[in-house]
N, CA, C and O of each residue as an XYZ file, in Angstrom:
724
protein
N       9.418    -16.653      7.785
C       9.521    -15.202      7.662
C       9.258    -14.787      6.213
O       9.726    -15.427      5.272
N       8.526    -13.743      6.066
C       8.236    -13.188      4.741
C       9.361    -12.233      4.370
O       9.722    -11.342      5.139
N       9.904    -12.438      3.182
C      10.965    -11.551      2.699
C      10.338    -10.299      2.103
O       9.497    -10.385      1.209
N      10.739     -9.159      2.589
C      10.265     -7.882      2.059
C      11.447     -6.926      1.977
O      12.482     -7.135      2.611
N      11.276     -5.884      1.192
C      12.289     -4.833      1.069
C      11.585     -3.483      1.105
O      10.428     -3.363      0.702
N      12.286     -2.480      1.587
C      11.763     -1.112      1.619
C      12.685     -0.247      0.768
O      13.907     -0.280      0.909
N      12.062      0.531     -0.125
C      12.809      1.400     -1.048
C      12.379      2.841     -0.818
O      11.194      3.166     -0.884
N      13.358      3.701     -0.545
C      13.104      5.112     -0.242
C      13.095      5.924     -1.535
O      14.079      5.936     -2.275
N      11.970      6.607     -1.802
C      11.808      7.403     -3.015
C      11.652      8.892     -2.723
O      11.161      9.639     -3.570
N      12.063      9.331     -1.538
C      11.897     10.735     -1.167
C      12.676     11.694     -2.060
O      12.295     12.857     -2.194
N      13.752     11.228     -2.667
C      14.523     12.118     -3.545
C      13.808     12.372     -4.876
O      14.050     13.399     -5.511
N      12.939     11.463     -5.307
C      12.201     11.645     -6.555
C      10.798     12.195     -6.308
O      10.328     13.066     -7.038
N      10.145     11.688     -5.289
C       8.767     12.079     -4.986
C       8.816     12.893     -3.692
O       8.850     12.342     -2.591
N       8.820     14.223     -3.856
C       9.036     15.099     -2.716
C       7.720     15.476     -2.014
O       6.650     14.988     -2.378
N       7.817     16.333     -1.026
C       6.661     16.743     -0.218
C       5.564     17.366     -1.086
O       4.380     17.107     -0.872
N       5.955     18.182     -2.061
C       4.968     18.807     -2.961
C       4.261     17.742     -3.817
O       3.047     17.806     -4.008
N       5.010     16.778     -4.324
C       4.412     15.687     -5.105
C       3.436     14.884     -4.244
O       2.342     14.540     -4.691
N       3.846     14.586     -2.992
C       2.965     13.826     -2.094
C       1.688     14.614     -1.802
O       0.617     14.026     -1.650
N       1.794     15.925     -1.724
C       0.610     16.765     -1.525
C      -0.329     16.665     -2.731
O      -1.546     16.583     -2.563
N       0.228     16.672     -3.936
C      -0.587     16.518     -5.161
C      -1.254     15.149     -5.206
O      -2.422     15.040     -5.581
N      -0.527     14.109     -4.829
C      -1.089     12.757     -4.799
C      -2.261     12.687     -3.813
O      -3.317     12.143     -4.136
N      -2.066     13.241     -2.610
C      -3.146     13.254     -1.605
C      -4.350     14.028     -2.119
O      -5.490     13.602     -1.935
N      -4.103     15.151     -2.757
C      -5.196     15.974     -3.288
C      -6.003     15.201     -4.332
O      -7.233     15.242     -4.323
N      -5.315     14.503     -5.222
C      -5.997     13.696     -6.241
C      -6.824     12.580     -5.592
O      -7.943     12.302     -6.023
N      -6.273     11.950     -4.564
C      -6.987     10.880     -3.867
C      -8.224     11.435     -3.170
O      -9.292     10.824     -3.212
N      -8.081     12.585     -2.533
C      -9.241     13.211     -1.883
C     -10.327     13.548     -2.897
O     -11.514     13.435     -2.590
N      -9.938     13.957     -4.098
C     -10.926     14.237     -5.153
C     -11.680     12.978     -5.544
O     -12.895     13.013     -5.741
N     -10.958     11.857     -5.659
C     -11.615     10.582     -5.967
C     -12.640     10.237     -4.884
O     -13.767      9.844     -5.183
N     -12.233     10.389     -3.636
C     -13.121     10.059     -2.523
C     -14.323     10.994     -2.494
O     -15.453     10.553     -2.285
N     -14.078     12.291     -2.703
C     -15.183     13.264     -2.749
C     -16.176     12.934     -3.856
O     -17.368     13.213     -3.729
N     -15.681     12.335     -4.951
C     -16.546     11.945     -6.070
C     -17.175     10.568     -5.874
O     -17.867     10.075     -6.764
N     -16.943      9.944     -4.722
C     -17.538      8.639     -4.434
C     -16.859      7.480     -5.125
O     -17.447      6.405     -5.239
N     -15.620      7.673     -5.595
C     -14.909      6.632     -6.326
C     -14.103      5.754     -5.365
O     -12.876      5.686     -5.434
N     -14.828      5.091     -4.476
C     -14.223      4.141     -3.552
C     -15.191      2.982     -3.340
O     -16.401      3.116     -3.524
N     -14.626      1.839     -2.947
C     -15.434      0.635     -2.753
C     -16.318      0.814     -1.530
O     -15.877      1.324     -0.500
N     -17.551      0.395     -1.651
C     -18.488      0.499     -0.526
C     -18.464     -0.775      0.324
O     -18.951     -0.774      1.455
N     -17.893     -1.868     -0.219
C     -17.864     -3.143      0.499
C     -16.454     -3.511      0.959
O     -16.195     -4.670      1.282
N     -15.546     -2.545      0.992
C     -14.170     -2.752      1.423
C     -13.901     -1.804      2.577
O     -14.785     -1.052      2.986
N     -12.688     -1.836      3.100
C     -12.385     -0.838      4.118
C     -12.687      0.555      3.577
O     -12.428      0.847      2.409
N     -13.231      1.403      4.428
C     -13.670      2.722      4.011
C     -12.559      3.496      3.293
O     -11.413      3.530      3.742
N     -12.916      4.095      2.206
C     -12.065      4.971      1.395
C     -10.907      4.261      0.702
O      -9.817      4.816      0.567
N     -11.156      3.032      0.267
C     -10.231      2.352     -0.647
C     -10.752      2.624     -2.048
O     -11.844      2.182     -2.406
N      -9.968      3.354     -2.847
C     -10.437      3.789     -4.159
C     -10.690      2.612     -5.086
O     -10.056      1.562     -4.981
N     -11.644      2.820     -6.005
C     -12.032      1.760     -6.940
C     -11.549      2.042     -8.360
O     -12.113      1.528     -9.327
N     -10.506      2.858     -8.482
C      -9.918      3.146     -9.795
C      -8.433      2.794     -9.765
O      -7.812      2.747     -8.703
N      -7.879      2.549    -10.945
C      -6.452      2.302    -11.073
C      -5.748      3.658    -10.972
O      -5.671      4.399    -11.952
N      -5.239      3.973     -9.784
C      -4.674      5.309     -9.571
C      -3.439      5.567    -10.431
O      -3.132      6.724    -10.718
N      -2.723      4.526    -10.851
C      -1.577      4.739    -11.736
C      -2.010      5.269    -13.101
O      -1.177      5.745    -13.873
N      -3.290      5.192    -13.400
C      -3.813      5.718    -14.659
C      -4.183      7.193    -14.588
O      -4.579      7.778    -15.596
N      -4.060      7.801    -13.410
C      -4.368      9.229    -13.281
C      -3.267     10.049    -13.939
O      -2.124      9.607    -14.055
N      -3.636     11.252    -14.366
C      -2.658     12.075    -15.090
C      -1.819     12.914    -14.136
O      -2.235     13.238    -13.024
N      -0.646     13.247    -14.600
C       0.268     14.092    -13.845
C       1.609     13.420    -13.651
O       1.702     12.201    -13.507
N       2.640     14.235    -13.650
C       4.000     13.724    -13.472
C       4.149     12.973    -12.153
O       4.891     11.994    -12.079
N       3.445     13.429    -11.103
C       3.546     12.769     -9.807
C       3.028     11.328     -9.879
O       3.543     10.452     -9.184
N       2.005     11.076    -10.721
C       1.504      9.701    -10.876
C       2.450      8.854    -11.715
O       2.622      7.666    -11.445
N       3.059      9.449    -12.721
C       4.063      8.716    -13.514
C       5.232      8.317    -12.614
O       5.715      7.186    -12.680
N       5.681      9.245    -11.778
C       6.822      8.958    -10.901
C       6.505      7.868     -9.881
O       7.340      7.000     -9.629
N       5.312      7.901     -9.293
C       4.973      6.893     -8.291
C       4.841      5.511     -8.946
O       5.235      4.501     -8.362
N       4.285      5.477    -10.157
C       4.163      4.205    -10.874
C       5.544      3.653    -11.236
O       5.810      2.468    -11.032
N       6.409      4.493    -11.764
C       7.745      4.025    -12.148
C       8.566      3.632    -10.923
O       9.374      2.706    -10.991
N       8.364      4.333     -9.795
C       9.044      3.962     -8.551
C       8.598      2.571     -8.108
O       9.408      1.779     -7.629
N       7.304      2.275     -8.269
C       6.801      0.937     -7.929
C       7.436     -0.123     -8.830
O       7.932     -1.139     -8.343
N       7.421      0.112    -10.132
C       7.980     -0.863    -11.073
C       9.463     -1.100    -10.781
O       9.911     -2.245    -10.718
N      10.217     -0.023    -10.603
C      11.635     -0.167    -10.315
C      11.843     -0.924     -9.007
O      12.725     -1.777     -8.916
N      11.031     -0.613     -7.990
C      11.149     -1.301     -6.704
C      10.872     -2.796     -6.863
O      11.554     -3.626     -6.261
N       9.873     -3.134     -7.672
C       9.567     -4.553     -7.930
C      10.732     -5.240     -8.627
O      11.121     -6.342     -8.240
N      11.291     -4.603     -9.652
C      12.435     -5.183    -10.358
C      13.616     -5.379     -9.407
O      14.295     -6.405     -9.456
N      13.858     -4.395     -8.546
C      14.951     -4.514     -7.576
C      14.662     -5.646     -6.596
O      15.566     -6.394     -6.225
N      13.411     -5.773     -6.179
C      13.029     -6.816     -5.227
C      13.243     -8.213     -5.815
O      13.804     -9.090     -5.158
N      12.794     -8.414     -7.054
C      12.931     -9.745     -7.665
C      14.281     -9.931     -8.365
O      14.592    -11.000     -8.890
N      15.073     -8.846     -8.354
C      16.438     -8.873     -8.899
C      16.472     -9.251    -10.372
O      17.369     -9.956    -10.836
N      15.452     -8.754    -11.104
C      15.376     -9.058    -12.525
C      14.423     -8.085    -13.215
O      13.465     -7.592    -12.619
N      14.711     -7.828    -14.472
C      13.803     -7.083    -15.338
C      12.921     -8.129    -15.997
O      13.398     -8.901    -16.829
N      11.644     -8.167    -15.641
C      10.748     -9.224    -16.102
C       9.657     -8.655    -17.003
O       9.419     -7.447    -17.034
N       9.008     -9.542    -17.725
C       7.851     -9.181    -18.553
C       6.661     -8.935    -17.618
O       6.250     -9.836    -16.887
N       6.114     -7.728    -17.642
C       4.973     -7.385    -16.792
C       3.689     -7.809    -17.498
O       3.446     -7.414    -18.638
N       2.861     -8.621    -16.816
C       1.566     -9.023    -17.370
C       0.501     -7.970    -17.061
O      -0.303     -7.615    -17.924
N       0.503     -7.476    -15.823
C      -0.475     -6.458    -15.442
C      -0.015     -5.737    -14.181
O       0.779     -6.254    -13.395
N      -0.537     -4.531    -14.018
C      -0.322     -3.763    -12.794
C      -1.681     -3.237    -12.367
O      -2.424     -2.664    -13.163
N      -1.985     -3.441    -11.115
C      -3.236     -2.969    -10.523
C      -2.851     -2.044     -9.371
O      -1.965     -2.375     -8.583
N      -3.509     -0.890     -9.265
C      -3.165      0.043     -8.196
C      -4.423      0.689     -7.615
O      -5.453      0.786     -8.283
N      -4.321      1.123     -6.374
C      -5.415      1.786     -5.683
C      -4.825      2.582     -4.526
O      -3.635      2.474     -4.230
N      -5.653      3.368     -3.885
C      -5.209      4.104     -2.702
C      -6.180      3.821     -1.568
O      -7.267      3.278     -1.764
N      -5.755      4.200     -0.395
C      -6.535      3.924      0.804
C      -6.304      5.059      1.780
O      -5.162      5.386      2.104
N      -7.395      5.665      2.254
C      -7.322      6.734      3.247
C      -8.123      6.280      4.456
O      -9.260      5.829      4.318
N      -7.536      6.396      5.633
C      -8.232      5.967      6.836
C      -7.737      6.747      8.050
O      -6.645      7.314      8.032
N      -8.544      6.769      9.092
C      -8.162      7.370     10.375
C      -9.121      6.884     11.446
O     -10.139      6.261     11.144
N      -8.794      7.170     12.692
C      -9.684      6.817     13.798
C     -10.969      7.638     13.767
O     -11.987      7.227     14.324
N     -10.922      8.795     13.115
C     -12.069      9.707     13.116
C     -13.327      9.079     12.534
O     -14.421      9.298     13.054
N     -13.191      8.302     11.463
C     -14.376      7.785     10.784
C     -14.306      6.306     10.462
O     -15.158      5.802      9.732
N     -13.334      5.606     10.975
C     -13.201      4.196     10.638
C     -13.218      3.346     11.902
O     -12.394      3.527     12.798
N     -14.150      2.435     11.960
C     -14.159      1.413     13.002
C     -13.926      0.101     12.270
O     -14.767     -0.351     11.493
N     -12.775     -0.504     12.528
C     -12.391     -1.698     11.773
C     -12.349     -2.926     12.665
O     -11.883     -2.872     13.803
N     -12.835     -4.016     12.139
C     -12.616     -5.314     12.752
C     -11.329     -5.824     12.107
O     -11.349     -6.364     11.001
N     -10.221     -5.649     12.804
C      -8.919     -5.963     12.210
C      -8.816     -7.402     11.734
O      -8.080     -7.680     10.787
N      -9.535     -8.324     12.365
C      -9.475     -9.722     11.930
C     -10.041     -9.904     10.529
O      -9.676    -10.853      9.835
N     -10.927     -9.010     10.105
C     -11.516     -9.104      8.762
C     -10.662     -8.434      7.688
O     -11.024     -8.460      6.512
N      -9.553     -7.845      8.066
C      -8.712     -7.130      7.104
C      -7.601     -8.000      6.505
O      -6.927     -7.563      5.572
N      -7.394     -9.221      7.018
C      -6.350    -10.091      6.471
C      -6.671    -10.443      5.019
O      -7.819    -10.734      4.685
N      -5.659    -10.414      4.166
C      -5.843    -10.765      2.758
C      -4.502    -11.048      2.094
O      -3.442    -10.732      2.636
N      -4.569    -11.646      0.917
C      -3.401    -11.826      0.061
C      -3.770    -11.278     -1.315
O      -4.924    -10.930     -1.567
N      -2.789    -11.207     -2.189
C      -3.013    -10.770     -3.567
C      -2.586    -11.877     -4.524
O      -2.227    -11.623     -5.674
N      -2.632    -13.087     -4.033
C      -2.218    -14.242     -4.821
C      -3.209    -14.490     -5.958
O      -4.423    -14.406     -5.775
N      -2.668    -14.792     -7.120
C      -3.468    -15.190     -8.278
C      -2.959    -16.550     -8.719
O      -1.819    -16.666     -9.170
N      -3.788    -17.585     -8.597
C      -3.332    -18.926     -8.975
C      -2.734    -18.953    -10.387
O      -3.310    -18.403    -11.326
N      -1.593    -19.588    -10.517
C      -0.930    -19.718    -11.809
C      -0.109    -18.505    -12.210
O       0.456    -18.479    -13.303
N      -0.032    -17.500    -11.347
C       0.723    -16.284    -11.669
C       1.696    -15.949    -10.550
O       1.548    -16.390     -9.410
N       2.685    -15.164    -10.911
C       3.607    -14.617     -9.909
C       3.234    -13.163     -9.712
O       3.106    -12.408    -10.676
N       3.060    -12.774     -8.464
C       2.638    -11.414     -8.133
C       3.550    -10.854     -7.049
O       3.872    -11.530     -6.072
N       3.958     -9.603     -7.245
C       4.679     -8.849     -6.231
C       3.754     -7.709     -5.825
O       3.179     -7.031     -6.677
N       3.617     -7.503     -4.519
C       2.732     -6.458     -4.003
C       3.543     -5.393     -3.282
O       4.682     -5.624     -2.875
N       2.935     -4.224     -3.132
C       3.621     -3.167     -2.416
C       2.692     -2.110     -1.880
O       1.561     -1.943     -2.337
N       3.208     -1.394     -0.885
C       2.513     -0.255     -0.290
C       3.483      0.914     -0.247
O       4.626      0.785      0.191
N       2.997      2.063     -0.715
C       3.744      3.312     -0.621
C       3.098      4.122      0.486
O       1.899      4.398      0.437
N       3.865      4.499      1.465
C       3.349      5.273      2.591
C       3.382      6.753      2.220
O       4.413      7.419      2.317
N       2.228      7.241      1.794
C       2.089      8.610      1.308
C       2.029      9.609      2.456
O       2.667     10.660      2.396
N       1.276      9.294      3.487
C       1.177     10.171      4.648
C       0.999      9.324      5.893
O       0.010      8.605      6.035
N       1.965      9.415      6.789
C       1.888      8.752      8.081
C       1.673      9.865      9.107
O       2.508     10.761      9.228
N       0.556      9.818      9.849
C       0.274     10.893     10.813
C       1.402     11.081     11.817
O       2.063     10.124     12.220
N       1.607     12.314     12.206
C       2.630     12.628     13.202
C       2.239     12.029     14.550
O       1.067     12.003     14.923
N       3.245     11.552     15.264
C       3.032     11.057     16.616
C       2.577      9.615     16.728
O       2.376      9.128     17.840
N       2.406      8.906     15.601
C       2.006      7.502     15.691
C       3.250      6.623     15.788
O       4.351      7.043     15.433
N       3.061      5.416     16.265
C       4.138      4.440     16.296
C       4.389      3.994     14.860
O       3.534      3.357     14.245
N       5.558      4.328     14.330
C       5.907      4.027     12.935
C       5.825      2.530     12.635
O       5.495      2.143     11.514
N       6.120      1.694     13.615
C       6.123      0.254     13.385
C       4.696     -0.276     13.267
O       4.325     -0.827     12.230
N       3.895     -0.114     14.320
C       2.564     -0.729     14.333
C       1.557     -0.016     13.435
O       0.458     -0.527     13.217
N       1.914      1.153     12.912
C       1.021      1.825     11.957
C       1.342      1.420     10.524
O       0.684      1.879      9.591
N       2.339      0.574     10.339
C       2.737      0.112      9.006
C       1.825     -0.981      8.472
O       0.603     -0.838      8.497
N       2.403     -2.061      7.994
C       1.648     -3.196      7.459
C       2.015     -4.419      8.285
O       3.192     -4.707      8.503
N       0.988     -5.139      8.743
C       1.218     -6.331      9.551
C       1.171     -7.575      8.667
O       0.313     -7.699      7.793
N       2.107     -8.492      8.908
C       2.198     -9.743      8.151
C       2.014    -10.936      9.080
O       2.368    -10.888     10.258
N       1.455    -12.003      8.526
C       1.283    -13.252      9.265
C       1.773    -14.400      8.378
O       1.000    -14.943      7.588
N       3.050    -14.772      8.501
C       3.631    -15.792      7.629
C       2.905    -17.135      7.670
O       2.948    -17.893      6.701
N       2.239    -17.434      8.786
C       1.574    -18.724      8.947
C       0.067    -18.641      8.730
O      -0.670    -19.543      9.128
N      -0.388    -17.570      8.107
C      -1.817    -17.415      7.831
C      -2.511    -16.561      8.879
O      -1.968    -16.329      9.959
N      -3.704    -16.097      8.561
C      -4.386    -15.139      9.424
C      -4.815    -15.684     10.783
O      -5.016    -14.908     11.717
N      -4.958    -16.991     10.911
C      -5.398    -17.557     12.187
C      -4.237    -17.747     13.171
O      -4.454    -17.862     14.377
N      -3.024    -17.779     12.658
C      -1.849    -18.023     13.509
C      -1.268    -16.702     13.998
O      -0.998    -15.803     13.202
N      -1.079    -16.592     15.294
C      -0.470    -15.374     15.841
C       1.055    -15.478     15.870
O       1.751    -14.462     15.886
N       1.564    -16.697     15.876
C       3.006    -16.900     15.929
C       3.662    -16.392     14.641
O       3.209    -16.698     13.538
N       4.720    -15.621     14.799
C       5.484    -15.145     13.656
C       4.999    -13.827     13.072
O       5.638    -13.296     12.163
N       3.905    -13.288     13.557
C       3.413    -12.012     13.014
C       4.434    -10.900     13.255
O       5.143    -10.888     14.261
N       4.487     -9.977     12.311
C       5.387     -8.831     12.450
C       4.869     -7.670     11.609
O       4.026     -7.850     10.730
N       5.378     -6.492     11.889
C       5.006     -5.279     11.163
C       6.179     -4.781     10.325
O       7.331     -4.833     10.753
N       5.869     -4.298      9.128
C       6.817     -3.522      8.342
C       6.488     -2.061      8.676
O       5.359     -1.624      8.458
N       7.456     -1.304      9.199
C       7.169      0.067      9.614
C       6.691      0.957      8.459
O       7.104      0.791      7.312
N       5.820      1.894      8.794
C       5.335      2.892      7.836
C       6.358      4.017      7.759
O       6.579      4.731      8.737
N       6.976      4.171      6.606
C       7.968      5.232      6.405
C       7.517      6.083      5.230
O       7.491      5.620      4.089
N       7.164      7.324      5.513
C       6.686      8.235      4.473
C       7.680      8.307      3.322
O       8.881      8.482      3.527
N       7.153      8.168      2.102
C       7.980      8.277      0.907
C       8.656      6.992      0.484
O       9.519      7.007     -0.394
N       8.277      5.871      1.097
C       8.926      4.591      0.796
C       7.921      3.563      0.281
O       6.772      3.515      0.720
N       8.388      2.740     -0.664
C       7.643      1.562     -1.105
C       8.138      0.369     -0.297
O       9.345      0.143     -0.211
N       7.227     -0.397      0.295
C       7.536     -1.699      0.886
C       7.025     -2.737     -0.117
O       5.872     -2.666     -0.542
N       7.865     -3.691     -0.496
C       7.548     -4.685     -1.528
C       7.689     -6.085     -0.931
O       8.613     -6.349     -0.162
N       6.748     -6.994     -1.297
C       6.750     -8.362     -0.789
C       6.043     -9.289     -1.776
O       5.403     -8.811     -2.712
N       6.146    -10.615     -1.583
C       5.425    -11.548     -2.448
C       3.908    -11.379     -2.274
O       3.420    -11.264     -1.150
N       3.175    -11.366     -3.376
C       1.734    -11.170     -3.338
C       0.980    -12.246     -2.581
O      -0.157    -12.020     -2.166
N       1.579    -13.401     -2.393
C       0.904    -14.503     -1.698
C       0.947    -14.341     -0.176
O       0.376    -15.163      0.541
N       1.607    -13.308      0.326
C       1.783    -13.119      1.770
C       0.525    -12.557      2.427
O      -0.063    -11.592      1.938
N       0.121    -13.166      3.536
C      -1.013    -12.665      4.303
C      -0.602    -11.378      5.010
O       0.423    -11.327      5.690
N      -1.424    -10.333      4.838
C      -1.121     -9.045      5.441
C      -2.406     -8.260      5.683
O      -3.481     -8.614      5.199
N      -2.256     -7.173      6.456
C      -3.365     -6.259      6.705
C      -2.789     -4.896      7.086
O      -1.629     -4.799      7.487
N      -3.605     -3.837      6.961
C      -3.119     -2.509      7.347
C      -2.743     -2.485      8.825
O      -3.277     -3.241      9.636
N      -1.809     -1.596      9.149
C      -1.391     -1.429     10.536
C      -2.498     -0.868     11.406
O      -3.601     -0.588     10.935
N      -2.189     -0.711     12.666
C      -3.156     -0.277     13.670
C      -3.372      1.233     13.571
O      -2.419      2.011     13.590
N      -4.639      1.631     13.466
C      -4.974      3.059     13.430
C      -4.689      3.674     14.792
O      -5.016      3.101     15.831
N      -4.063      4.871     14.767
C      -3.652      5.490     16.019
C      -3.912      6.990     16.057
O      -3.527      7.658     17.017
N      -4.560      7.530     15.026
C      -4.697      8.981     14.950
C      -5.986      9.366     14.221
O      -6.498      8.618     13.388
N      -6.490     10.549     14.560
C      -7.624     11.115     13.817
C      -7.163     11.759     12.517
O      -7.979     12.068     11.648
N      -5.845     11.963     12.383
C      -5.288     12.493     11.130
C      -5.309     11.384     10.083
O      -5.081     10.217     10.402
N      -5.583     11.753      8.832
C      -5.677     10.759      7.757
C      -4.338     10.091      7.469
O      -3.299     10.745      7.370
N      -4.395      8.782      7.340
C      -3.262      7.966      6.897
C      -3.551      7.628      5.446
O      -4.611      7.084      5.138
N      -2.622      7.943      4.546
C      -2.783      7.662      3.114
C      -1.719      6.663      2.671
O      -0.544      6.777      3.020
N      -2.166      5.690      1.899
C      -1.218      4.784      1.242
C      -1.634      4.643     -0.222
O      -2.784      4.889     -0.587
N      -0.685      4.247     -1.035
C      -0.944      3.812     -2.397
C      -0.468      2.366     -2.437
O       0.641      2.062     -1.999
N      -1.298      1.482     -2.957
C      -0.957      0.067     -3.020
C      -0.992     -0.400     -4.462
O      -1.704      0.161     -5.295
N      -0.216     -1.434     -4.745
C      -0.175     -1.942     -6.119
C       0.266     -3.401     -6.137
O       0.941     -3.889     -5.231
N      -0.142     -4.069     -7.201
C       0.295     -5.426     -7.503
C       0.884     -5.434     -8.899
O       0.360     -4.782     -9.802
N       1.975     -6.171     -9.079
C       2.538     -6.374    -10.398
C       2.545     -7.870    -10.667
O       3.221     -8.631     -9.974
N       1.793     -8.288    -11.674
C       1.785     -9.677    -12.096
C       2.804     -9.843    -13.207
O       2.857     -9.037    -14.136
N       3.617    -10.893    -13.111
C       4.653    -11.108    -14.129
C       4.785    -12.579    -14.452
O       5.607    -12.957    -15.287
């Protein structure tokens, strides 16, 4: 089993802040600042470097969540962040090709996903993040971390995972990050 934790940041990052974050992400996408060889609309910029109090708060919420997860204040080597917007409307995904890890040989990495917008009416569990403790080829032991708007889910970067199952034409937004320490 992969150990993960979920941290609720709704008291710091409210509905208005989440709207500003989504707006900034949409601007990046409108400007073509997303990877063309990755899942559609995964931004190719370090979103934690964007300006605005809402970006400072989301970055600090990630760092604090990582420290709480590892139960220590550690020396941060690097932080990498991006966002991802997807829906059934324009994305046809081969889910088997979405498995990945964020492991960096010789480093310790903690990864996380912030659920910025979860479409109404979707299954909160299967629309979250799916994990495969025994690797992408093994179906045994797979499980989902539910998508909860306003929460960071944190786990070891070496864990095999993929985005949850798309269930709506409404956009699903996440912010993802890795902290190397």
